[in-house]
XYZ file of C-alpha atoms in Angstrom:
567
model
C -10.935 55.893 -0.881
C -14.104 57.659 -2.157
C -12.715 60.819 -2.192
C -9.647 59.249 -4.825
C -11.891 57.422 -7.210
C -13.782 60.606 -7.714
C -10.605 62.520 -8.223
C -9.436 59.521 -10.605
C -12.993 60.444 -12.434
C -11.891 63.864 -13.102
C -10.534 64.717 -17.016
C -6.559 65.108 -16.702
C -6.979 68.678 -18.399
C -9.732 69.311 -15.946
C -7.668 68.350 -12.925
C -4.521 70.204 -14.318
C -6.200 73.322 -14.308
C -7.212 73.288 -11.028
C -3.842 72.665 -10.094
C -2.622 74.744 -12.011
C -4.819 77.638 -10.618
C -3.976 76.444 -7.122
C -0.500 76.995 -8.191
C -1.242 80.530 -9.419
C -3.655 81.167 -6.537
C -0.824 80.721 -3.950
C 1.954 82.227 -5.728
C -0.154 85.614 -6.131
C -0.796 85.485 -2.046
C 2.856 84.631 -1.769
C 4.080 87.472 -3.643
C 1.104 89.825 -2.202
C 2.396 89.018 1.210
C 5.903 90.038 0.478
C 4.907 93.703 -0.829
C 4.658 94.137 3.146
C 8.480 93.446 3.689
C 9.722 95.784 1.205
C 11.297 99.239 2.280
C 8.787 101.949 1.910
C 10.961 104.423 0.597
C 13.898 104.411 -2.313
C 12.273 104.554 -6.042
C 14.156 101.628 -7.456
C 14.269 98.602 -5.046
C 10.298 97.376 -4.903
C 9.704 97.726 -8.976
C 11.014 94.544 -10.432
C 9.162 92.717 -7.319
C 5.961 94.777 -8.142
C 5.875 93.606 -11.589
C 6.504 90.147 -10.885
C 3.372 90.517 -8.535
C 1.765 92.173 -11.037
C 2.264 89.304 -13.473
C 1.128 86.648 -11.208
C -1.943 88.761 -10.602
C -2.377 88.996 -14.707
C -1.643 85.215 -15.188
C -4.320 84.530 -12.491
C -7.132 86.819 -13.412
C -7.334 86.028 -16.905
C -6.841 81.966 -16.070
C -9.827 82.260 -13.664
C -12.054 84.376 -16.410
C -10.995 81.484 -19.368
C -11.805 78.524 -16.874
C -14.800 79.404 -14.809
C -16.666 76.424 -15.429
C -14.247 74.039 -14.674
C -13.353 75.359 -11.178
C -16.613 76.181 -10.855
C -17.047 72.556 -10.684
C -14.090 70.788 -9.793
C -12.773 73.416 -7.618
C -15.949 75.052 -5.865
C -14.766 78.060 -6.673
C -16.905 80.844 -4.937
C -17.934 84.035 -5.663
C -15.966 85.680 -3.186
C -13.290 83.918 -3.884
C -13.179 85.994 -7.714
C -13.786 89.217 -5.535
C -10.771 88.641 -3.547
C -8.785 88.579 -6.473
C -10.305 91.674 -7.743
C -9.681 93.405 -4.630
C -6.365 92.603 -4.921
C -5.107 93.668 -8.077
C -7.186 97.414 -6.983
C -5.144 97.140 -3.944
C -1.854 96.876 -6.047
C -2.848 99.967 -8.523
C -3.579 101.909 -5.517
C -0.234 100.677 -3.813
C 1.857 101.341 -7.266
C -0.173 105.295 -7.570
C 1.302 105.783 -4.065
C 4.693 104.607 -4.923
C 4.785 106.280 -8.285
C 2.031 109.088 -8.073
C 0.820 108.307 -11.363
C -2.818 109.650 -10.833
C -3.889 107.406 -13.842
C -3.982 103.736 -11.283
C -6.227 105.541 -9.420
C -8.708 104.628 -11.608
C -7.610 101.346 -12.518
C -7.864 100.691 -8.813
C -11.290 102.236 -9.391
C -12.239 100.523 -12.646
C -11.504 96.708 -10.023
C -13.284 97.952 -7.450
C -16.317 99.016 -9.538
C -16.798 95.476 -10.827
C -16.461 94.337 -7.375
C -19.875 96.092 -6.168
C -21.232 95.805 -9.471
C -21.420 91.908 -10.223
C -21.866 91.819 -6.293
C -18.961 89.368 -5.687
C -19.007 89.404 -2.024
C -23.014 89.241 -2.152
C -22.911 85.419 -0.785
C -20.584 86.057 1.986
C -23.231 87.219 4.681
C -24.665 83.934 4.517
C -22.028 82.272 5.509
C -21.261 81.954 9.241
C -17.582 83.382 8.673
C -17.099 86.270 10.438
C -13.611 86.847 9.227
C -15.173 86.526 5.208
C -17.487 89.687 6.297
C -14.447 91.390 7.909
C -13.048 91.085 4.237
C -15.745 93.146 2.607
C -15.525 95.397 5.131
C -12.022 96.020 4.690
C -12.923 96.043 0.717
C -15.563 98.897 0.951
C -13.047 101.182 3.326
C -10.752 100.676 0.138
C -12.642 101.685 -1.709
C -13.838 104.781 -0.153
C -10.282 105.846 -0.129
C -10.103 105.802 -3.808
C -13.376 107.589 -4.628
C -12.498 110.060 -1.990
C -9.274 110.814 -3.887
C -10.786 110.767 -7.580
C -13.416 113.383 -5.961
C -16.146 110.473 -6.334
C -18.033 112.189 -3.771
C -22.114 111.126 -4.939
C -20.331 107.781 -4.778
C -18.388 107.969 -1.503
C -22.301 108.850 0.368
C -23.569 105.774 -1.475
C -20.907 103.503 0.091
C -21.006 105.037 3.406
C -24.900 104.078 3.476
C -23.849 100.655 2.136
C -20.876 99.824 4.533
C -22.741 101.528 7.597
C -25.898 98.697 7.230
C -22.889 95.837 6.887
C -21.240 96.919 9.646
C -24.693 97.000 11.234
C -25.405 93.452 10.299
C -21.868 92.165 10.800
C -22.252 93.706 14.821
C -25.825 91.702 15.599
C -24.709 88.430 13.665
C -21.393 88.164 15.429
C -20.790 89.327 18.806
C -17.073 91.053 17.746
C -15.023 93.195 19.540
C -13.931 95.450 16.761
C -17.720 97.125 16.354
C -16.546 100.274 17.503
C -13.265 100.417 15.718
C -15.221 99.861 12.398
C -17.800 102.449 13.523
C -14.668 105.053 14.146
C -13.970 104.356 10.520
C -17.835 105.597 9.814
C -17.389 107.733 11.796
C -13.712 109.601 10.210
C -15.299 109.601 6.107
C -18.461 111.442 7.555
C -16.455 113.909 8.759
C -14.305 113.749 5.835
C -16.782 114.178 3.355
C -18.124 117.412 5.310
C -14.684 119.073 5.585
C -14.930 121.311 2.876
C -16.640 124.896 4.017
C -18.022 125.580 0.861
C -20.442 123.987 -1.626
C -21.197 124.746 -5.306
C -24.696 124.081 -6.284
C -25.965 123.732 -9.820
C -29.406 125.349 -10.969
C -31.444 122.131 -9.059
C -29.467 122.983 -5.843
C -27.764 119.558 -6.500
C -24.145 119.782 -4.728
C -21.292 120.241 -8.129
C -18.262 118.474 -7.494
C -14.901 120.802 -8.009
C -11.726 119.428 -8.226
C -8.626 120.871 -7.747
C -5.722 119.102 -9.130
C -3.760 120.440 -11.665
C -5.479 120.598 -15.318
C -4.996 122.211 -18.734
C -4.586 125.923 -18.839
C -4.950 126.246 -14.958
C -1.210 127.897 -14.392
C 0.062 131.011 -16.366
C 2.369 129.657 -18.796
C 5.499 131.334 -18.590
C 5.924 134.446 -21.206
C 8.742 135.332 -23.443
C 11.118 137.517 -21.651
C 10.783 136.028 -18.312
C 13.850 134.669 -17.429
C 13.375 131.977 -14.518
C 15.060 128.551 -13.591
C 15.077 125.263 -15.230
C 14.166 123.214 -12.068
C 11.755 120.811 -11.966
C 9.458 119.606 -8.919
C 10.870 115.736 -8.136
C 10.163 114.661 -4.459
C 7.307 115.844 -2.595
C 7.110 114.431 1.581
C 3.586 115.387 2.921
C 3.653 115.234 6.400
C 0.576 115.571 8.618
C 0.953 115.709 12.475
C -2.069 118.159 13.543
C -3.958 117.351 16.674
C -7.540 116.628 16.560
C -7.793 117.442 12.745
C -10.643 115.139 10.169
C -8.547 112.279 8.856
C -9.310 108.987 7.111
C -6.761 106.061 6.459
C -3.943 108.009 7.819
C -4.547 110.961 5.521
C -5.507 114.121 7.574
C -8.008 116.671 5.428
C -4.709 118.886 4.629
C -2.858 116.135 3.866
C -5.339 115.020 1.341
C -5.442 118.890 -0.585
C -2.175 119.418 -0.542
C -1.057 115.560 -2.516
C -4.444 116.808 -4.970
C -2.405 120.723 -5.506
C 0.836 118.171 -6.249
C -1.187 116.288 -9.007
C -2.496 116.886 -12.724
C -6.080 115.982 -13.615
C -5.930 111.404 -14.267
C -6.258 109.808 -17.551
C -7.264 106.979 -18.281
C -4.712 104.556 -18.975
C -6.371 102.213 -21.303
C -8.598 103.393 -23.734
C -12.476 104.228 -22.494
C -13.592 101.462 -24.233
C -12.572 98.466 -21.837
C -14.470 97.481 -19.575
C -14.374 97.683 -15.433
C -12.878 94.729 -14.243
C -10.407 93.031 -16.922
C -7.384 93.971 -16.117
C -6.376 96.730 -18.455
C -2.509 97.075 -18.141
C 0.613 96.029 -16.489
C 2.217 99.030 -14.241
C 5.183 97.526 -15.657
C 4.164 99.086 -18.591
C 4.620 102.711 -17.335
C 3.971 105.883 -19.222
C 6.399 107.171 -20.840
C 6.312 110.595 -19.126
C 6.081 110.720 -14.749
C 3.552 113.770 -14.996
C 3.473 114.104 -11.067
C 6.237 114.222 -8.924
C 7.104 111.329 -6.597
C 4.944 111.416 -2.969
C 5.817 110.058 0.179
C 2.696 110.719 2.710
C 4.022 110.346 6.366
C 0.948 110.604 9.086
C 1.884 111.081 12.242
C 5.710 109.948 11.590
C 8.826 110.046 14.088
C 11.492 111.972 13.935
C 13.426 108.882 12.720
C 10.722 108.337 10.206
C 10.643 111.901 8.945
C 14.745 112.318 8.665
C 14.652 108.529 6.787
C 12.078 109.304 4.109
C 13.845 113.052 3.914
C 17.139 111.354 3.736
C 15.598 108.929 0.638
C 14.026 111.471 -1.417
C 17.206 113.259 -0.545
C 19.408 110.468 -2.258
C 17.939 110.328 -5.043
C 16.514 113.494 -6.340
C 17.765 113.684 -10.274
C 19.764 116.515 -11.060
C 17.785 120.153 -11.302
C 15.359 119.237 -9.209
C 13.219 120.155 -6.210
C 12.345 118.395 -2.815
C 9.436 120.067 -0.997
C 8.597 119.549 2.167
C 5.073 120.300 3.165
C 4.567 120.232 7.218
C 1.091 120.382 8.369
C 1.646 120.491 12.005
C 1.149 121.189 15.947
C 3.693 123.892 16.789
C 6.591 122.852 19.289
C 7.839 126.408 21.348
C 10.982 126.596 22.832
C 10.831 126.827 26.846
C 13.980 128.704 27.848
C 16.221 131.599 26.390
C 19.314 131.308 25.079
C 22.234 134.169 24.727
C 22.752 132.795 21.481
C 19.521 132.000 19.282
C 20.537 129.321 16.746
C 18.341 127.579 14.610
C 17.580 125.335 17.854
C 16.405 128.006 19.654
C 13.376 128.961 17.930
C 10.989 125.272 18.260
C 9.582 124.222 14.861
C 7.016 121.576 14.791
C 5.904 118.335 16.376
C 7.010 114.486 15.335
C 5.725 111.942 17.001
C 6.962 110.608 19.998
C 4.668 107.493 20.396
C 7.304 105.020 18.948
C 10.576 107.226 19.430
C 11.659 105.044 22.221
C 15.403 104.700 23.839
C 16.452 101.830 25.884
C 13.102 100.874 26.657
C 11.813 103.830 27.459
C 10.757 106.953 26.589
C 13.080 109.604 27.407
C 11.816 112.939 29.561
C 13.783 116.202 28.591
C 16.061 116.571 31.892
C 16.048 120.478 32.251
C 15.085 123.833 30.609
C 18.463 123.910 28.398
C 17.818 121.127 25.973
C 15.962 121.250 23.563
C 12.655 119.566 22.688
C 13.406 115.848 20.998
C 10.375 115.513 19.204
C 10.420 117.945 16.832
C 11.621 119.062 13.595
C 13.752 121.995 14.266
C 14.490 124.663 11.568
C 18.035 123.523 11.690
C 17.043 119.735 11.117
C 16.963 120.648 7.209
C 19.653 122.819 7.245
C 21.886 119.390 5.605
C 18.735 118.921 3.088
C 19.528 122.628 1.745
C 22.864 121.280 -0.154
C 20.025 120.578 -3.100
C 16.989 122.940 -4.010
C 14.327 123.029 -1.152
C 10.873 124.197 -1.156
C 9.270 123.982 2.174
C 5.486 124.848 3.083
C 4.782 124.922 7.252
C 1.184 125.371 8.229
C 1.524 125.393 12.030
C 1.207 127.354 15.003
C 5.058 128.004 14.675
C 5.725 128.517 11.519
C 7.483 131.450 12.427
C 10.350 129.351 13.771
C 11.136 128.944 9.975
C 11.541 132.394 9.248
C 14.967 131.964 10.908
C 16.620 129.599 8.130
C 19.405 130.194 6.727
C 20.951 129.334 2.910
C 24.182 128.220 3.502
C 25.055 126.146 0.175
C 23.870 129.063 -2.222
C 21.364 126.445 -3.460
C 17.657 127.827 -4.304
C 15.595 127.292 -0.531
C 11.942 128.899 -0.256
C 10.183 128.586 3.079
C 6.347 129.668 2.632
C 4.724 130.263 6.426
C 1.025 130.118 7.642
C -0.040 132.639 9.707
C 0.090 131.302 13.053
C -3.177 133.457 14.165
C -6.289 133.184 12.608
C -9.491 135.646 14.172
C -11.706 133.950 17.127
C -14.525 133.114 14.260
C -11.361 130.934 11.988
C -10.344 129.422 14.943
C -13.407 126.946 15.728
C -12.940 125.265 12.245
C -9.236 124.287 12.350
C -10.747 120.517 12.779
C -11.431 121.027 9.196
C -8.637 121.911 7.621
C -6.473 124.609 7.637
C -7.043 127.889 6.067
C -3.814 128.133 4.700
C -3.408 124.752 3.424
C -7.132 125.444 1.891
C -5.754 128.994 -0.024
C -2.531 126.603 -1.181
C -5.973 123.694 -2.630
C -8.462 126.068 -4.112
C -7.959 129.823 -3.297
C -11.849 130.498 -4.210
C -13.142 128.256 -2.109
C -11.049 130.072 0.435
C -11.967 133.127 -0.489
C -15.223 132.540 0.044
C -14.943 130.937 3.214
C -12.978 133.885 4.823
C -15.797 135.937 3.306
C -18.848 133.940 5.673
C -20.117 131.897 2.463
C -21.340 128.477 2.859
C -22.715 128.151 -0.990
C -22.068 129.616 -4.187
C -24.041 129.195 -7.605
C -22.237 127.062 -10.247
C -22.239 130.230 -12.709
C -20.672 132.567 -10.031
C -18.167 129.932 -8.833
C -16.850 129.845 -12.728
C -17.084 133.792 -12.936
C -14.715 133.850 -10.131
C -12.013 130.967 -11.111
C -12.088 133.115 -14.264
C -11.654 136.406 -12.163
C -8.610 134.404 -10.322
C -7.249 133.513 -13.884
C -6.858 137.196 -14.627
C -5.351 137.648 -11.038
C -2.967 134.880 -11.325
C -1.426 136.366 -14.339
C -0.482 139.821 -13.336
C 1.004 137.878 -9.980
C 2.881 135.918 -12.425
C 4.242 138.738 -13.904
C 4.920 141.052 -10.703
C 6.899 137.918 -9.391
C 9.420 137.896 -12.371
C 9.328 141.572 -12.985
C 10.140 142.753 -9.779
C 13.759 143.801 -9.735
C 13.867 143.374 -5.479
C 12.439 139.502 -5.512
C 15.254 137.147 -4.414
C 15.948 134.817 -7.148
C 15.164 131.915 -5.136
C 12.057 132.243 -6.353
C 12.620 132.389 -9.851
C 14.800 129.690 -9.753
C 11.113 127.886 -8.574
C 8.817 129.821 -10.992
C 10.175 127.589 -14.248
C 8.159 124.443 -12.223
C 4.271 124.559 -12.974
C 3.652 123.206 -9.788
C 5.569 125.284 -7.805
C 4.613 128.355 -9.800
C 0.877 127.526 -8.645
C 1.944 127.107 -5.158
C 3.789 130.622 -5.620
C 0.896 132.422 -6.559
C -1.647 131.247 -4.817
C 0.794 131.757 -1.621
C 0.744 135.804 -3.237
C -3.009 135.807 -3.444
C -3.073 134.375 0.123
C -1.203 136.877 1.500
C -2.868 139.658 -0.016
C -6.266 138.766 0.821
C -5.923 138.445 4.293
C -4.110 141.767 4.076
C -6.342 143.587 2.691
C -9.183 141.691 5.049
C -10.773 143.993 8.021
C -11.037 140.490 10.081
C -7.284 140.022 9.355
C -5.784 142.519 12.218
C -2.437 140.809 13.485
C 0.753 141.091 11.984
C 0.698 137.813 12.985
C -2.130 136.409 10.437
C -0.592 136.982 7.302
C 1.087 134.454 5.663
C 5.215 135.036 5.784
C 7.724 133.746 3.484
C 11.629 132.720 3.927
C 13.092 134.747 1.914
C 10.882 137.519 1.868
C 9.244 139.004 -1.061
C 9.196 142.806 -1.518
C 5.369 143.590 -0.375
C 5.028 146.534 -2.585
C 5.786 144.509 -5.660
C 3.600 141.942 -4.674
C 0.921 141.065 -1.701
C 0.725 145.223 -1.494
C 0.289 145.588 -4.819
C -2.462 148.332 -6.109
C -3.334 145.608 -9.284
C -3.599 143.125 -6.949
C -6.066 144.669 -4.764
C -8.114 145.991 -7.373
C -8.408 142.300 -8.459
C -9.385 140.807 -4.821
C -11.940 144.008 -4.673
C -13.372 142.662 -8.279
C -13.868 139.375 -6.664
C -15.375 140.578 -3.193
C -17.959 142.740 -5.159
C -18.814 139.682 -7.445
C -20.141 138.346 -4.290
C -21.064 141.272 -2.450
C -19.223 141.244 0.290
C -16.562 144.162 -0.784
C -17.614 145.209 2.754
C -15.575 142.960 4.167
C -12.194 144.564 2.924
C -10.023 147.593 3.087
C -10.535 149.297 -0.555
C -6.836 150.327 -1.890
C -5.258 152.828 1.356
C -2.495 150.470 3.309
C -1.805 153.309 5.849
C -2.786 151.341 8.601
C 0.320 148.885 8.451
């Protein structure tokens, strides 16, 4: 009876606003809990339920911030407790930037996260003899790495990898758990993560410069009068990313990660500067007026069932004049037998996963040398996705399959194809990333690792992206002026991220060309349709600009100067 005559000693306001934040409390976990059910694909079914979350989230944060002494009191609310909520709502923005792509609730995500560490909300939670409380800031840093990682926080990401390695480290010796050396697998993936890129650009106090690489003002040729390309614009994007051994964190391989950052524009800022981290700035409900980015969908690992559902999605509902691209970064699948008739079956394409692609129980063995391999995503497999314009990047070992597509809807379909050789001294980094994919993310920095440099000087890194400014134009204009291109790929040039993609695939191309390492036919970059060399990767003003860059960093050594007799 205690325990009611001090509730009956508790103000009525006092005690309604504990229930009332009870109420809210529950509702937000409620609706939190049900983001989980909804299908992961489709643009329009999860939004309404989003901002309803979203609301609840509002209601709550600002009710706990107005009434912190009362339930500080009458509730016992802990500090934790606030820095649940927190992680939360950065949980959502990051869940509604990968629904949307919106690059600006990154760093709302960011800004919640921020004030997390900063007013050290889960500070109190070692003390207490919880283990599944710890697990919770665990979980929270690994969050947060994620989003510095993709706002190229990298001084930052170090910092939390030191902080979350000692908790981990504590967390092991205080509670005998059996998930130490899943936790230290996660330490484990971001240090290799963080080290993925080949090259670094140091500033005049050798201190490491942070590039990044998503799309910003003035870095893609603006189209010119006179050059007459399509109207399309870049919609749906799949990333899919089923290499073998390759650095990933969070189910996000390394070439995953560059090729959603060449598929973005620089973030803003929703709010203004001024607000602080940790109010909560803005409703996603209230979204910009203008999607900058096209729409994601990042599949690790998926099935074939996966893959052909998402596909099938962004399929659906691409808007009228628009692109899907399909980016595979994947283990090559190579057909066993030989067929009299080679079909677009006959040529293996690249892996899906078979891990959950189960039948009856059980997974099913391929019966003889005349079928073809069930896990993978034959050439033919998009042939129905070509009804609508296609843009599709492979970087596999079997690329090549692709070169064997065919157009047969007269719609606008571009396959671009990694070389599926690299020399013996490429080969030992493929753990880090692909070389392609890295040309596709920052051609300089691949440059410069096909040239044997680790480290460049801040000053020469900006001579050359200015160098590759120059370079990208006259591509730009060889690609519309050429009177043999295939208009496929002007249909694509009108799209600035496409045009990017487009050039940089050009400078690729050339570079390895024109590279003395570079011997095999079958190292040089191909393209579905293809593009008339002379006009293009064999082009003299082309070279002359690669040469420009090579003796900018002194290694012109390392390339053919200008004479293509040897092809």
């Amino acid at each position: 009876m205690t325990g009611v005559g001090t509730e009956d000693d508790i103000p009525l306001g006092e005690r309604k606003t504990v229930t009332d934040f009870c109420y809210l409390l529950d509702k937000s976990k409620q609706l939190f809990n049900g983001l989980r059910d909804l299908p992961q694909y489709g643009h329009k079914q999860w939004q309404s339920y989003f901002g309803r979350t979203f609301d609840v989230y509002t209601k709550l944060w600002k009710f706990q911030q107005q009434h912190r002494q009362v339930l500080d009191n009458r509730y016992g609310l802990k500090r934790w407790q606030i820095g649940e909520v927190a992680s939360k709502i950065g949980q959502l923005y990051y869940h509604y930037y990968l629904r949307t792509s919106e690059t600006s609730y990154l760093n709302e995500a960011f800004s919640f996260y921020s004030a997390i560490r900063q007013r050290s909300y889960y500070y109190q939670v070692n003390k207490e003899d919880r283990p599944e409380l710890v697990v919770k800031k665990l979980r929270y840093y690994a969050r947060y790495i994620v989003v510095c990682l993709l706002l190229n926080k990298m001084d930052l990401v170090k910092v939390l990898v030191k902080e979350l390695s000692e908790e981990i480290e504590d967390y092991t010796q205080r509670f005998n758990t059996e998930d130490q050396l899943e936790w230290n697998l996660v330490l484990q993936e971001v240090a290799a993560f963080i080290e993925a890129d080949p090259v670094m650009v140091l500033n005049d106090d050798n201190a490491v410069v942070i590039t990044s690489n998503r799309l910003s003002e003035g870095g893609v040729p603006q189209l010119e009068q006179g050059m007459v390309v399509g109207q399309l614009t870049l919609a749906d994007a799949l990333i899919i990313g089923n290499c073998n051994n390759q650095v990933k964190f969070s189910e996000l391989t390394i070439d995953m990660f560059r090729m959603l950052q060449a598929l973005e524009r620089e973030p803003v800022n929703l709010a203004t500067q001024m607000n602080k981290p940790g109010t909560l700035q803005q409703e996603p409900s209230e979204k910009p007026a203008k999607r900058e980015n096209p729409h994601k969908y990042l599949l690790y690992k998926p099935t074939f069932s996966q893959l052909y559902t998402f596909l099938s999605a962004s399929f659906k509902e691409l808007p009228a004049n628009s692109v899907l691209l399909v980016y595979l970064s994947a283990t090559g699948v190579f057909p066993t037998g030989h067929s009299d008739y080679e079909g677009p079956y006959d040529f293996g394409g690249v892996l899906t996963n078979s891990n959950r692609d189960v039948v009856n129980g059980e997974t099913v063995q391929k019966r003889n040398q005349a079928q073809k391999e069930m896990h993978c995503l034959h050439p033919g497999d998009l042939f129905p996705f070509t009804r609508k314009p296609l843009f599709i990047i492979v970087d596999s070992s079997n690329s090549t399959a692709y070169k064997n597509f065919s157009n047969l809807f007269g719609q606008p379909v571009v396959c671009l194809l990694s070389p599926t050789v690299y020399p013996k001294s490429m080969q030992d980094q493929s753990q880090r990333g692909s070389l392609f994919t890295l040309f596709l993310y920052s051609p300089l920095m691949a440059f410069l690792y096909v040239c044997g440099l680790s480290s460049l000087r801040q000053g020469m890194w900006e001579k050359g992206q200015e160098l590759l400014r120059k370079a990208y134009r006259d591509i730009g204009q060889m690609l519309t002026r050429s009177r043999a291109i295939d208009q496929a790929f002007l249909q694509f040039y009108g799209d600035e991220f496409l045009r990017l993609l487009l050039i940089r695939f050009v400078f690729c191309s050339a570079t390895l060309r024109m590279h003395k390492l570079f011997r095999e036919s079958r190292s040089f970059p191909e393209s579905y349709p293809q593009l008339p060399k002379q006009d293009t990767v064999e082009s003299n003003l082309l070279q002359k600009h690669i040469l420009e860059l090579a003796a900018m960093l002194d290694v012109q050594g390392l390339f053919y100067d200008g004479t293509l007799d040897s092809y």
